[in-house]
Amino acid sequence: MSSAARLDTVEGPRARILIFSRLPRKGSVKSRFARDAGEDAALDLQRAMIRDLLRNLSSMAEGDPLAEVLWTADGEPRGSELAETFGALRVERQEGTDLGERMSTAFTERFYLRRAAKIVAIGTDLPTLTAHDLSVALSLLDSCDWVIGPATDGGYYLFGCNAGAWKLDILKGIPWGGPSVCEATIGRIRAEGQTVALLPERRDIDHLNDLLEFDGDELRTLAPDTWTLREALAARV
């Protein structure tokens, strides 16, 4: 458990948005995209998607729900790297050996130490997510135990839970990175006799083709930096 979490024991915002992100550094982000388009393009994509997503969620920088960034990187952040990447959002380093452990740690700390009532977690691979999308997910947690946004590759772009339903081991042993992540997670939830609301299936951006085949109008409107990169890459293909 991080030292920041141990100190944050007073009641805060009841709803939390957790944005899991890698710091944009060449050679350590978007490995599948890098295999398709090169490490420079992968770095540009990571930066563009972060900018677009945070722009869409700017209304959640303060208040309830509260958006926070949980970052990871190889090594320590350099100088003002965190502020330059994530702006004024609250930031905290991810803790854990895999995604399931990192998410479990973050949820547990906020439910038990920070008195959160409901939490929704996202990554940065779907830069067209909006504050409205996340508000819908949080609202569903008033009537369901869990909420999941399935991705077309078998994972999910959004994962959320309310405090009364949270179980520490729900994500333990999930086959992260494979095509059965969403199915396995839903199976775990239902095996516990709990309810899960499913959002519309959406395509996130892991490979070059994911970007090139993404809906152009949606990308141009909601993720203009990512769209600009797509246009540049499409001209090279």
Tab-separated table of C-alpha atoms in Angstrom:
chain	number	residue	atom	x	y	z
A	1	MET	CA	0.000	0.000	0.000
A	2	SER	CA	1.386	3.377	-0.924
A	3	SER	CA	2.324	5.972	1.680
A	4	ALA	CA	-0.049	8.455	-0.001
A	5	ALA	CA	-2.938	6.030	0.497
A	6	ARG	CA	-2.117	5.466	4.184
A	7	LEU	CA	-2.334	9.194	4.828
A	8	ASP	CA	-5.575	9.728	2.910
A	9	THR	CA	-8.014	8.342	5.470
A	10	VAL	CA	-10.525	11.175	5.640
A	11	GLU	CA	-13.779	11.005	3.745
A	12	GLY	CA	-13.503	12.499	0.263
A	13	PRO	CA	-15.579	12.450	-2.910
A	14	ARG	CA	-18.015	9.538	-2.866
A	15	ALA	CA	-17.518	8.720	-6.552
A	16	ARG	CA	-14.101	8.236	-8.145
A	17	ILE	CA	-12.878	7.923	-11.723
A	18	LEU	CA	-9.517	6.143	-11.885
A	19	ILE	CA	-7.504	6.598	-15.085
A	20	PHE	CA	-4.803	3.949	-15.418
A	21	SER	CA	-2.004	5.128	-17.679
A	22	ARG	CA	1.623	4.580	-18.528
A	23	LEU	CA	3.834	7.630	-18.722
A	24	PRO	CA	4.556	8.266	-22.416
A	25	ARG	CA	8.143	7.162	-22.938
A	26	LYS	CA	9.627	5.786	-26.109
A	27	GLY	CA	9.966	2.021	-26.069
A	28	SER	CA	7.704	1.438	-23.064
A	29	VAL	CA	4.198	2.214	-24.374
A	30	LYS	CA	1.775	0.631	-26.864
A	31	SER	CA	4.019	-2.344	-27.675
A	32	ARG	CA	1.550	-3.922	-30.098
A	33	PHE	CA	1.084	-0.645	-31.926
A	34	ALA	CA	4.867	-0.172	-31.989
A	35	ARG	CA	5.260	-3.508	-33.766
A	36	ASP	CA	2.898	-2.246	-36.474
A	37	ALA	CA	4.009	1.375	-36.826
A	38	GLY	CA	7.262	1.862	-34.895
A	39	GLU	CA	8.159	3.171	-31.452
A	40	ASP	CA	7.976	6.855	-32.427
A	41	ALA	CA	4.404	6.455	-33.671
A	42	ALA	CA	3.481	4.474	-30.544
A	43	LEU	CA	4.830	7.270	-28.354
A	44	ASP	CA	2.933	9.888	-30.366
A	45	LEU	CA	-0.244	7.826	-30.028
A	46	GLN	CA	0.085	7.472	-26.263
A	47	ARG	CA	0.558	11.203	-25.880
A	48	ALA	CA	-2.346	12.030	-28.197
A	49	MET	CA	-4.772	9.652	-26.503
A	50	ILE	CA	-3.910	10.970	-23.053
A	51	ARG	CA	-4.425	14.575	-24.193
A	52	ASP	CA	-7.759	13.781	-25.837
A	53	LEU	CA	-9.116	11.717	-22.958
A	54	LEU	CA	-8.142	14.247	-20.296
A	55	ARG	CA	-9.665	17.037	-22.368
A	56	ASN	CA	-12.942	15.097	-22.483
A	57	LEU	CA	-12.857	14.539	-18.730
A	58	SER	CA	-11.699	18.017	-17.729
A	59	SER	CA	-14.975	18.708	-15.926
A	60	MET	CA	-14.099	15.929	-13.458
A	61	ALA	CA	-10.778	17.424	-12.316
A	62	GLU	CA	-12.392	18.647	-9.108
A	63	GLY	CA	-15.541	17.727	-7.267
A	64	ASP	CA	-17.647	14.590	-7.054
A	65	PRO	CA	-17.044	12.445	-9.058
A	66	LEU	CA	-13.326	13.051	-8.817
A	67	ALA	CA	-10.968	11.926	-11.585
A	68	GLU	CA	-7.509	10.692	-10.610
A	69	VAL	CA	-4.594	9.276	-12.602
A	70	LEU	CA	-2.819	6.131	-11.510
A	71	TRP	CA	0.395	6.035	-13.492
A	72	THR	CA	3.165	3.553	-14.064
A	73	ALA	CA	6.558	3.788	-15.756
A	74	ASP	CA	9.973	2.227	-15.876
A	75	GLY	CA	11.849	4.219	-13.252
A	76	GLU	CA	10.913	7.424	-11.512
A	77	PRO	CA	9.154	10.433	-13.088
A	78	ARG	CA	11.521	13.071	-14.416
A	79	GLY	CA	11.143	16.631	-13.179
A	80	SER	CA	7.752	17.990	-14.211
A	81	GLU	CA	6.908	14.928	-16.324
A	82	LEU	CA	3.771	14.079	-14.348
A	83	ALA	CA	2.376	17.611	-14.470
A	84	GLU	CA	3.214	17.990	-18.159
A	85	THR	CA	1.457	14.718	-18.972
A	86	PHE	CA	-1.558	14.757	-16.663
A	87	GLY	CA	-2.046	18.446	-15.925
A	88	ALA	CA	-3.757	19.341	-12.664
A	89	LEU	CA	-5.300	15.921	-12.021
A	90	ARG	CA	-4.393	14.115	-8.842
A	91	VAL	CA	-1.731	11.497	-9.545
A	92	GLU	CA	-0.556	8.408	-7.721
A	93	ARG	CA	1.726	5.562	-8.711
A	94	GLN	CA	0.159	2.171	-9.428
A	95	GLU	CA	1.014	-0.556	-6.930
A	96	GLY	CA	1.077	-4.234	-7.916
A	97	THR	CA	2.656	-6.822	-10.184
A	98	ASP	CA	-0.098	-7.084	-12.804
A	99	LEU	CA	-3.165	-5.114	-13.848
A	100	GLY	CA	-5.501	-7.099	-11.624
A	101	GLU	CA	-3.380	-6.507	-8.535
A	102	ARG	CA	-2.934	-2.819	-9.374
A	103	MET	CA	-6.672	-2.315	-9.836
A	104	SER	CA	-7.493	-4.307	-6.698
A	105	THR	CA	-5.083	-2.215	-4.630
A	106	ALA	CA	-6.505	1.045	-5.963
A	107	PHE	CA	-10.144	0.025	-5.395
A	108	THR	CA	-9.469	-1.356	-1.916
A	109	GLU	CA	-7.645	1.770	-0.768
A	110	ARG	CA	-10.402	4.055	-1.974
A	111	PHE	CA	-13.269	2.001	-0.612
A	112	TYR	CA	-11.779	1.308	2.814
A	113	LEU	CA	-9.461	4.251	3.455
A	114	ARG	CA	-11.041	7.055	1.472
A	115	ARG	CA	-14.691	6.138	1.987
A	116	ALA	CA	-15.586	6.031	-1.711
A	117	ALA	CA	-19.067	4.695	-2.483
A	118	LYS	CA	-18.458	3.760	-6.119
A	119	ILE	CA	-15.489	3.647	-8.465
A	120	VAL	CA	-15.096	3.413	-12.223
A	121	ALA	CA	-11.701	2.624	-13.758
A	122	ILE	CA	-10.608	3.213	-17.343
A	123	GLY	CA	-7.411	3.170	-19.367
A	124	THR	CA	-6.292	5.536	-22.112
A	125	ASP	CA	-6.874	3.240	-25.106
A	126	LEU	CA	-10.314	4.685	-25.879
A	127	PRO	CA	-9.745	8.449	-26.181
A	128	THR	CA	-13.342	9.136	-27.283
A	129	LEU	CA	-14.755	8.357	-23.842
A	130	THR	CA	-16.574	11.361	-22.414
A	131	ALA	CA	-17.623	12.623	-19.008
A	132	HIS	CA	-21.176	11.649	-19.962
A	133	ASP	CA	-20.106	8.034	-20.605
A	134	LEU	CA	-18.559	7.856	-17.156
A	135	SER	CA	-21.550	9.500	-15.502
A	136	VAL	CA	-23.780	6.823	-17.044
A	137	ALA	CA	-21.498	4.094	-15.704
A	138	LEU	CA	-21.529	5.619	-12.212
A	139	SER	CA	-25.325	5.924	-12.306
A	140	LEU	CA	-25.651	2.226	-13.153
A	141	LEU	CA	-23.817	1.423	-9.924
A	142	ASP	CA	-26.789	2.782	-7.999
A	143	SER	CA	-28.806	-0.258	-9.115
A	144	CYS	CA	-26.140	-2.840	-10.032
A	145	ASP	CA	-23.122	-4.178	-8.180
A	146	TRP	CA	-20.689	-3.898	-11.094
A	147	VAL	CA	-20.451	-2.204	-14.473
A	148	ILE	CA	-18.256	-3.279	-17.397
A	149	GLY	CA	-17.653	-1.776	-20.836
A	150	PRO	CA	-16.649	-4.709	-23.077
A	151	ALA	CA	-14.016	-4.150	-25.757
A	152	THR	CA	-14.160	-5.924	-29.094
A	153	ASP	CA	-10.850	-7.702	-28.406
A	154	GLY	CA	-12.261	-9.550	-25.381
A	155	GLY	CA	-11.026	-7.141	-22.742
A	156	TYR	CA	-12.844	-4.128	-21.353
A	157	TYR	CA	-12.467	-0.385	-21.631
A	158	LEU	CA	-14.283	0.366	-18.364
A	159	PHE	CA	-14.656	-1.479	-15.075
A	160	GLY	CA	-16.555	-0.311	-12.021
A	161	CYS	CA	-18.000	-1.409	-8.708
A	162	ASN	CA	-19.893	-0.072	-5.719
A	163	ALA	CA	-18.478	-0.326	-2.225
A	164	GLY	CA	-20.991	-2.869	-0.959
A	165	ALA	CA	-20.144	-5.379	-3.674
A	166	TRP	CA	-16.345	-5.045	-3.743
A	167	LYS	CA	-14.357	-8.252	-3.263
A	168	LEU	CA	-10.576	-8.090	-3.010
A	169	ASP	CA	-9.905	-11.264	-5.017
A	170	ILE	CA	-12.389	-10.700	-7.849
A	171	LEU	CA	-9.586	-9.881	-10.328
A	172	LYS	CA	-7.054	-12.425	-9.084
A	173	GLY	CA	-5.901	-14.855	-11.768
A	174	ILE	CA	-7.685	-13.154	-14.673
A	175	PRO	CA	-5.771	-13.916	-17.939
A	176	TRP	CA	-4.746	-10.316	-18.636
A	177	GLY	CA	-3.994	-9.467	-22.245
A	178	GLY	CA	-5.938	-12.413	-23.630
A	179	PRO	CA	-9.292	-12.644	-25.455
A	180	SER	CA	-11.237	-13.953	-22.432
A	181	VAL	CA	-10.598	-11.171	-19.891
A	182	CYS	CA	-14.137	-9.778	-20.011
A	183	GLU	CA	-15.817	-13.192	-20.080
A	184	ALA	CA	-13.739	-14.435	-17.145
A	185	THR	CA	-14.458	-11.316	-15.081
A	186	ILE	CA	-18.202	-11.474	-15.713
A	187	GLY	CA	-18.142	-15.164	-14.790
A	188	ARG	CA	-16.466	-14.373	-11.478
A	189	ILE	CA	-19.035	-11.695	-10.668
A	190	ARG	CA	-22.019	-13.888	-11.481
A	191	ALA	CA	-20.525	-16.800	-9.536
A	192	GLU	CA	-20.683	-14.529	-6.481
A	193	GLY	CA	-24.395	-13.995	-7.086
A	194	GLN	CA	-23.860	-10.332	-7.926
A	195	THR	CA	-25.237	-8.191	-10.733
A	196	VAL	CA	-23.300	-6.588	-13.580
A	197	ALA	CA	-24.443	-3.946	-16.064
A	198	LEU	CA	-22.859	-4.133	-19.516
A	199	LEU	CA	-22.231	-0.989	-21.534
A	200	PRO	CA	-22.149	-1.045	-25.360
A	201	GLU	CA	-19.194	-2.928	-26.811
A	202	ARG	CA	-16.562	-0.581	-28.197
A	203	ARG	CA	-13.256	-0.871	-29.990
A	204	ASP	CA	-10.187	0.444	-28.209
A	205	ILE	CA	-6.867	1.191	-29.899
A	206	ASP	CA	-4.127	-1.391	-29.494
A	207	HIS	CA	-2.962	-2.001	-33.078
A	208	LEU	CA	-2.439	0.241	-36.097
A	209	ASN	CA	-5.548	-1.217	-37.764
A	210	ASP	CA	-7.610	-0.315	-34.700
A	211	LEU	CA	-6.671	3.310	-35.274
A	212	LEU	CA	-7.049	3.278	-39.055
A	213	GLU	CA	-10.464	1.583	-38.881
A	214	PHE	CA	-11.818	3.678	-36.002
A	215	ASP	CA	-14.893	5.760	-36.856
A	216	GLY	CA	-13.442	8.909	-38.395
A	217	ASP	CA	-16.235	11.289	-37.422
A	218	GLU	CA	-16.193	10.130	-33.798
A	219	LEU	CA	-12.424	10.407	-33.629
A	220	ARG	CA	-12.294	13.848	-35.248
A	221	THR	CA	-14.987	15.185	-32.913
A	222	LEU	CA	-13.988	13.633	-29.590
A	223	ALA	CA	-10.275	12.880	-30.016
A	224	PRO	CA	-8.830	15.447	-32.438
A	225	ASP	CA	-5.180	14.855	-31.541
A	226	THR	CA	-5.568	11.120	-32.108
A	227	TRP	CA	-7.425	11.812	-35.355
A	228	THR	CA	-4.606	14.062	-36.604
A	229	LEU	CA	-2.102	11.292	-35.930
A	230	ARG	CA	-4.308	8.798	-37.712
A	231	GLU	CA	-4.470	10.968	-40.810
A	232	ALA	CA	-0.692	11.283	-40.835
A	233	LEU	CA	-0.177	7.525	-40.455
A	234	ALA	CA	-2.840	6.697	-43.041
A	235	ALA	CA	-0.950	8.771	-45.589
A	236	ARG	CA	2.115	6.597	-45.029
A	237	VAL	CA	0.384	3.215	-45.294
